[in-house]
Amino acid sequence: MVLVGLFVLFLIHASVVGSQPASSSPHPPGEQSPLGTDNLSFPWSRIRLPRYIIPLHYHLFLHPNLTSLRFTGSVHIQIDVQNNTNWVVLHSKGLHISKATILDQNLAHLSDQVLPVLHNPSHEQIGIFSPRVLSSGQKYFLYIEFGAELTAGFYGFYKSTYRTSAGETRILASTHFEPTSARMAFPCFDEPSFKANFSVKIRRSSQFISLSNMPIVKTVEVNGGLLEDQFAASVKMSTYLVAFVICDFKSVTAPTSSGVQVSIYAAPEKWPQTHYALEVAVKMLDFYEEYFNIRYPLPKQDLIAIPDFQSGAMENWGLTTYRETSLLFDPLTSSISDKMWVTMVIGHELAHQWFGNLVTMEWWNDIWLNEGFARYMEYISVEATYPELKVEEYLLHTCFAAVGYDSLNSSRPISCPAENPTHIREMFDTVSYDKGACVLHMLRHFLSNDVFQRGIVRYLRKHSYRNAHNQDLWDSLANTCSEEDFTSGKHCYSSSQAHKNSYLFAGEHLDLTVMMNTWTLQKGVPLVTVTRDGTHLRLRQDRFLRTVLPSDPLWATLQKGYLWHIPLTYKTAASSVVHRHLMTTHTDSVHIGEAVSWVKVNSDMTGYYVVHYENGGWDEMAKLLRENHTALSYKDRTHLIHNAFQLVTAGYLPLNEALDLIGYLQLETHTVPLLEGLGYLEAFYRLVKRRDDVDLVHSLGMYILRFFRGVIDQQTWSDEGSMTERRLRSELLSLACHLNDPPCLDQARQCFKDWLQSNGSVNLPTDVAETVYSFGAQDDHGWDSLFHAYNTSLFAAQKDKILFALTSTKDTNKLQRLLDLGLEGKVIRSQDLSGLILTMARNPHGHHLAWNFVKKHWNTLVQKLQLGSVCIRNIIIGTTGQFSSPEEFTEVQMFFESIKDQASQLRATQVALDNVRKNVLWVQRNLKTLKNWLIEKMKDS
């Protein structure tokens, strides 16, 4: 019996290509007559592929034609069959399959017929039928010829262009496969657990070069003067990490200390902007080899700036691809923030060469094992290699972003189901990246740096070239294997050894798996409420929610079933010692030993939880900040400010108390808490400005300028100073000009005038360039001059600053023109469309324009940017994020209802509604308080 039906749950009607009618000719022994195509139905009903055929090695040939914008190719896949079957099911999307055959281990064809290829487009799968049974335990070769157009978007094998300074448009072809787009470039088993080796050949014209994951071992001339590059066989890896680029770029190269050749590629005229990235990449690879104690396994690492690129970068093994702003750095036009961004993105992608590439999550539900680690390693690597950048100051904001998302009811667990491509794309979000990083940060401080580092090295070594789950990480971190035990192949961890393997925390036994499951398998962030009771702290944990107030009957329902194992830390007025306690119950008590004037819980925000101080506790914190703020670290001061305003939104703290808390900021000298407090005041200003309350807008703007007058006046219009000083300057002067501060406007006017008179040849101080451009964009001549500069600039960072400025105009005709150009995708690239819409939505004069544009062009946006992508998510959340009235909430609901077939697949629509609901509640509860508080403050001044 032919075992076609072994895996069939139900039959799917499918289209057939490359098939021939049944033949009446005799067939070799053991081969059944081919079935007529009318009798064949697709043999597999699930989204995920069957596990009974395992790919071992792909021999991939590609010939892209950059004139016709098409490519042809073939793939020869060695497969291991683990159950008898007549079918091979694999992925293919948008490819024309012209031929499919199956060969045995001796490369003999199993059939003299062209094999039927059935398509199931809804699952992006093809099924290839073999009349002869493929036998369990045997290896075969699957050979497929195919072709397609280079795609016009950002996924699969796609076309990109750049323009030279002479106005010539040049074409290149590049790939982006993560998460599910390798199937758009060649037929493959496109799931992360199907790791295999890849041998790639690329045919090209002589004016181009080709790059792939591995080095070229041979180039031969073929018919018509074409060249064929043959690349070395890759290490074992997932399909989403395969990459190839055909371009005419130039490069700069240097070796690491272990001999890895690192090269940075960019368009020829942008080659001078590659040198900083080379320095960073070499340093980073050296650092990671030492930190992980595992050699980078490939002979080379290429980093290439692709002109059209949707995300920030992609970690393809040996050929990492980047948006130009993520890789190129020009000291004359790139700011200190641009430098930080380039450094961190390179750190992120090179961390992936171990976390993600060497060890890959089993399935996309655990993508945080890739992205959370890479995000966290950004901070560890940059702190080690570029300490002057003060990267640790940014980690707080990463965790604040995670708390903001995670305190909405529409959040999700770190590890949660994701099956279809849209759901998988949505997994690349704040939870996977930022919450994942912050939970790892908490765990590192909980276990100690040394234990954490040894544990992740064990994890990487044990699972190298394989796939892993959450549990594998917890086992490695709780495991006491020595290096010798590991290298001898032993697996030391067992539950019976738990008392040896776990680490003591405040004298308590630790079951790491149980603890960490509370952080990865349930959504949300805990709120720890602290009450002083003599020499004890009374503790209570709840789920922290900003969309439902504690007085709401729904609040109790949303609390049910939530409990975290929280590694609490705290300091007291008595000493600088950090005390520790593991809270595993809803209520708890800690003896602090003596009467002290203050207790600060969650030291340096190493823990992922919000803290509320009841019964006058916030008054104690405010008093401490007023009288002796340096008794707390800058991180603790920043954490207090953040928690206070979050608690206002959640209904635990009156707004006036949070505003009084930041009254001490006139004494503050550290950038991070200053910007945290300023950020909340700016957010309130933007919110009330959209509500057209002229008096309130004026009062709040005047208060901010008066309150921060001293620190604003200290700023210079230059690029001098430390990373921290430059960051403060950039933020403060931007806000001061936005608030129409006369001295700021005068200086911006003079700088812009000088820039105009030089025809753009004078380089503005990079840290204030965006502020100067934004001032200049407010009149017609300035706007037109900036638009011309945007068109001609060769510097991606400068173009970003100019585009931001162009969106700040009050002229709605100009704003509409920008949106139309973004949709067209020529002058303003499609990759920048979502950012354009977001920055315009921040402009009170462009907010409703941007929202109406999204509603009108929704289907086009989805077609360009893909449903579930980070761009679509940002557009949905960003254009609705400032709505704060019940009428606007209803309008958003109605739009989502009108696109419910798509909206129902997106978590982002629920996040957007939660955000608007949160804003409506905030205005209802706090707007009057803000007005009254300002009246009192303006009287005092």
Tab-separated table of C-alpha atoms in Angstrom, residues 1-197:
chain	number	residue	atom	x	y	z
A	1	MET	CA	0.000	0.000	0.000
A	2	VAL	CA	1.170	3.468	-0.827
A	3	LEU	CA	1.373	5.297	2.516
A	4	VAL	CA	0.033	8.581	1.171
A	5	GLY	CA	-2.706	8.830	3.768
A	6	LEU	CA	-0.533	8.155	6.791
A	7	PHE	CA	-0.402	11.816	7.799
A	8	VAL	CA	-3.623	13.010	6.227
A	9	LEU	CA	-6.234	14.508	8.521
A	10	PHE	CA	-8.306	15.932	5.698
A	11	LEU	CA	-7.733	16.591	2.011
A	12	ILE	CA	-7.016	20.006	0.616
A	13	HIS	CA	-7.851	20.744	-2.995
A	14	ALA	CA	-4.697	22.039	-4.643
A	15	SER	CA	-3.462	23.341	-7.962
A	16	VAL	CA	-0.955	21.249	-9.897
A	17	VAL	CA	2.043	22.442	-11.883
A	18	GLY	CA	4.798	20.554	-13.648
A	19	SER	CA	2.647	17.423	-13.909
A	20	GLN	CA	1.952	15.126	-16.828
A	21	PRO	CA	-0.972	12.812	-17.563
A	22	ALA	CA	-0.706	9.232	-16.341
A	23	SER	CA	1.373	7.067	-18.659
A	24	SER	CA	0.393	3.611	-19.879
A	25	SER	CA	3.968	2.501	-20.405
A	26	PRO	CA	5.371	-0.302	-18.206
A	27	HIS	CA	7.190	0.711	-15.036
A	28	PRO	CA	10.189	-0.730	-13.246
A	29	PRO	CA	9.544	-3.305	-10.527
A	30	GLY	CA	8.563	-1.729	-7.226
A	31	GLU	CA	7.214	1.403	-8.908
A	32	GLN	CA	3.512	2.050	-9.089
A	33	SER	CA	1.900	3.738	-12.054
A	34	PRO	CA	1.736	7.517	-11.645
A	35	LEU	CA	-1.625	8.683	-10.485
A	36	GLY	CA	-3.585	10.961	-12.749
A	37	THR	CA	-3.364	14.479	-11.380
A	38	ASP	CA	-7.113	14.618	-10.934
A	39	ASN	CA	-6.772	11.875	-8.334
A	40	LEU	CA	-4.117	13.689	-6.287
A	41	SER	CA	-4.937	15.913	-3.361
A	42	PHE	CA	-2.495	17.774	-1.194
A	43	PRO	CA	-1.227	15.268	1.384
A	44	TRP	CA	-0.690	17.525	4.384
A	45	SER	CA	-3.135	19.706	6.309
A	46	ARG	CA	-1.015	21.423	8.938
A	47	ILE	CA	0.837	24.734	8.777
A	48	ARG	CA	4.017	23.159	10.136
A	49	LEU	CA	5.785	20.617	7.975
A	50	PRO	CA	5.782	16.879	8.676
A	51	ARG	CA	8.804	15.651	10.617
A	52	TYR	CA	9.369	12.469	8.625
A	53	ILE	CA	11.679	14.055	6.029
A	54	ILE	CA	14.796	15.833	7.241
A	55	PRO	CA	16.942	18.012	4.924
A	56	LEU	CA	20.684	17.450	5.289
A	57	HIS	CA	22.401	19.496	2.580
A	58	TYR	CA	21.189	22.041	0.020
A	59	HIS	CA	23.111	22.597	-3.212
A	60	LEU	CA	21.631	25.887	-4.346
A	61	PHE	CA	22.235	27.537	-7.725
A	62	LEU	CA	20.897	31.020	-8.518
A	63	HIS	CA	21.123	33.260	-11.559
A	64	PRO	CA	19.625	36.688	-10.888
A	65	ASN	CA	19.225	38.986	-13.885
A	66	LEU	CA	19.371	42.596	-12.694
A	67	THR	CA	18.141	43.844	-16.066
A	68	SER	CA	14.976	41.756	-16.357
A	69	LEU	CA	14.641	41.711	-12.545
A	70	ARG	CA	14.034	37.957	-12.574
A	71	PHE	CA	15.985	35.027	-11.247
A	72	THR	CA	16.179	31.354	-12.096
A	73	GLY	CA	17.681	28.600	-10.045
A	74	SER	CA	17.806	25.033	-8.939
A	75	VAL	CA	18.154	23.306	-5.629
A	76	HIS	CA	19.464	19.822	-4.971
A	77	ILE	CA	18.469	18.786	-1.431
A	78	GLN	CA	19.795	15.670	0.262
A	79	ILE	CA	16.984	14.369	2.473
A	80	ASP	CA	16.747	11.704	5.172
A	81	VAL	CA	13.432	9.826	5.089
A	82	GLN	CA	12.238	8.578	8.487
A	83	ASN	CA	8.878	7.041	7.527
A	84	ASN	CA	7.755	5.312	4.341
A	85	THR	CA	6.008	7.869	2.137
A	86	ASN	CA	5.249	8.838	-1.424
A	87	TRP	CA	5.292	12.554	-0.681
A	88	VAL	CA	7.809	15.235	0.017
A	89	VAL	CA	6.187	18.353	1.486
A	90	LEU	CA	8.227	21.548	1.794
A	91	HIS	CA	7.806	25.313	1.487
A	92	SER	CA	7.558	27.473	-1.612
A	93	LYS	CA	5.966	30.887	-2.043
A	94	GLY	CA	5.643	32.790	-5.307
A	95	LEU	CA	8.039	30.499	-7.185
A	96	HIS	CA	7.303	28.948	-10.551
A	97	ILE	CA	8.377	25.314	-10.260
A	98	SER	CA	9.394	24.102	-13.715
A	99	LYS	CA	10.771	20.688	-12.815
A	100	ALA	CA	10.941	18.326	-9.844
A	101	THR	CA	12.617	14.944	-9.597
A	102	ILE	CA	13.770	12.605	-6.857
A	103	LEU	CA	17.000	10.606	-7.057
A	104	ASP	CA	18.369	7.793	-4.935
A	105	GLN	CA	21.745	7.805	-3.198
A	106	ASN	CA	23.411	6.762	-6.449
A	107	LEU	CA	21.814	9.767	-8.204
A	108	ALA	CA	19.525	7.477	-10.225
A	109	HIS	CA	16.073	8.888	-10.962
A	110	LEU	CA	13.266	7.120	-9.138
A	111	SER	CA	10.894	7.803	-12.012
A	112	ASP	CA	11.189	8.521	-15.699
A	113	GLN	CA	8.155	10.772	-15.351
A	114	VAL	CA	8.079	14.449	-14.478
A	115	LEU	CA	6.846	14.377	-10.910
A	116	PRO	CA	3.593	16.104	-10.013
A	117	VAL	CA	4.016	19.208	-7.843
A	118	LEU	CA	0.953	20.272	-5.905
A	119	HIS	CA	0.620	23.707	-4.286
A	120	ASN	CA	-1.143	24.683	-1.093
A	121	PRO	CA	-0.837	28.492	-1.247
A	122	SER	CA	-2.609	29.099	2.069
A	123	HIS	CA	0.198	27.263	3.878
A	124	GLU	CA	2.926	28.276	1.407
A	125	GLN	CA	3.715	24.595	0.801
A	126	ILE	CA	4.296	22.330	-2.160
A	127	GLY	CA	3.943	18.563	-2.268
A	128	ILE	CA	6.006	16.438	-4.646
A	129	PHE	CA	4.614	13.020	-5.403
A	130	SER	CA	6.897	10.044	-5.979
A	131	PRO	CA	5.258	7.005	-7.613
A	132	ARG	CA	7.887	4.866	-5.903
A	133	VAL	CA	7.740	4.760	-2.113
A	134	LEU	CA	10.533	6.600	-0.330
A	135	SER	CA	11.748	4.101	2.243
A	136	SER	CA	12.322	4.825	5.896
A	137	GLY	CA	15.995	4.986	6.841
A	138	GLN	CA	17.112	5.862	3.316
A	139	LYS	CA	18.579	9.075	1.935
A	140	TYR	CA	17.467	10.640	-1.327
A	141	PHE	CA	18.069	13.750	-3.391
A	142	LEU	CA	15.270	16.139	-4.238
A	143	TYR	CA	15.985	18.244	-7.334
A	144	ILE	CA	13.821	21.262	-8.194
A	145	GLU	CA	14.158	23.933	-10.880
A	146	PHE	CA	12.382	27.225	-10.308
A	147	GLY	CA	12.186	30.894	-11.198
A	148	ALA	CA	10.514	34.098	-10.088
A	149	GLU	CA	10.674	37.856	-10.225
A	150	LEU	CA	12.818	39.674	-7.718
A	151	THR	CA	10.270	40.913	-5.204
A	152	ALA	CA	9.472	44.599	-4.864
A	153	GLY	CA	9.245	44.582	-1.078
A	154	PHE	CA	11.699	43.747	1.689
A	155	TYR	CA	11.371	39.963	2.036
A	156	GLY	CA	12.671	36.997	0.094
A	157	PHE	CA	15.052	37.742	-2.788
A	158	TYR	CA	14.322	41.381	-3.562
A	159	LYS	CA	15.401	44.325	-5.647
A	160	SER	CA	17.061	47.365	-4.120
A	161	THR	CA	18.373	50.534	-5.762
A	162	TYR	CA	20.606	53.458	-4.975
A	163	ARG	CA	21.334	56.702	-6.751
A	164	THR	CA	24.806	58.072	-7.395
A	165	SER	CA	25.729	61.726	-6.969
A	166	ALA	CA	25.553	61.992	-10.764
A	167	GLY	CA	21.892	60.944	-10.658
A	168	GLU	CA	22.368	57.400	-12.012
A	169	THR	CA	20.144	54.702	-10.508
A	170	ARG	CA	21.898	51.411	-9.871
A	171	ILE	CA	20.294	48.092	-8.980
A	172	LEU	CA	21.288	45.343	-6.585
A	173	ALA	CA	19.583	42.194	-5.336
A	174	SER	CA	19.552	41.190	-1.673
A	175	THR	CA	17.784	38.791	0.652
A	176	HIS	CA	15.881	38.940	3.902
A	177	PHE	CA	14.470	35.598	5.011
A	178	GLU	CA	13.586	35.866	8.702
A	179	PRO	CA	11.169	34.597	9.729
A	180	THR	CA	9.459	32.768	6.859
A	181	SER	CA	10.724	34.133	3.547
A	182	ALA	CA	13.524	31.792	2.443
A	183	ARG	CA	10.681	29.950	0.687
A	184	MET	CA	10.313	33.022	-1.581
A	185	ALA	CA	13.862	32.518	-2.925
A	186	PHE	CA	14.101	28.738	-3.200
A	187	PRO	CA	12.001	25.700	-2.237
A	188	CYS	CA	13.086	24.618	1.232
A	189	PHE	CA	12.115	23.223	4.609
A	190	ASP	CA	11.630	26.710	5.993
A	191	GLU	CA	11.392	26.062	9.733
A	192	PRO	CA	14.158	26.809	12.245
A	193	SER	CA	14.551	23.207	13.454
A	194	PHE	CA	15.353	21.909	9.941
A	195	LYS	CA	19.030	22.829	10.111
A	196	ALA	CA	21.205	21.797	7.186
A	197	ASN	CA	24.380	22.669	5.297
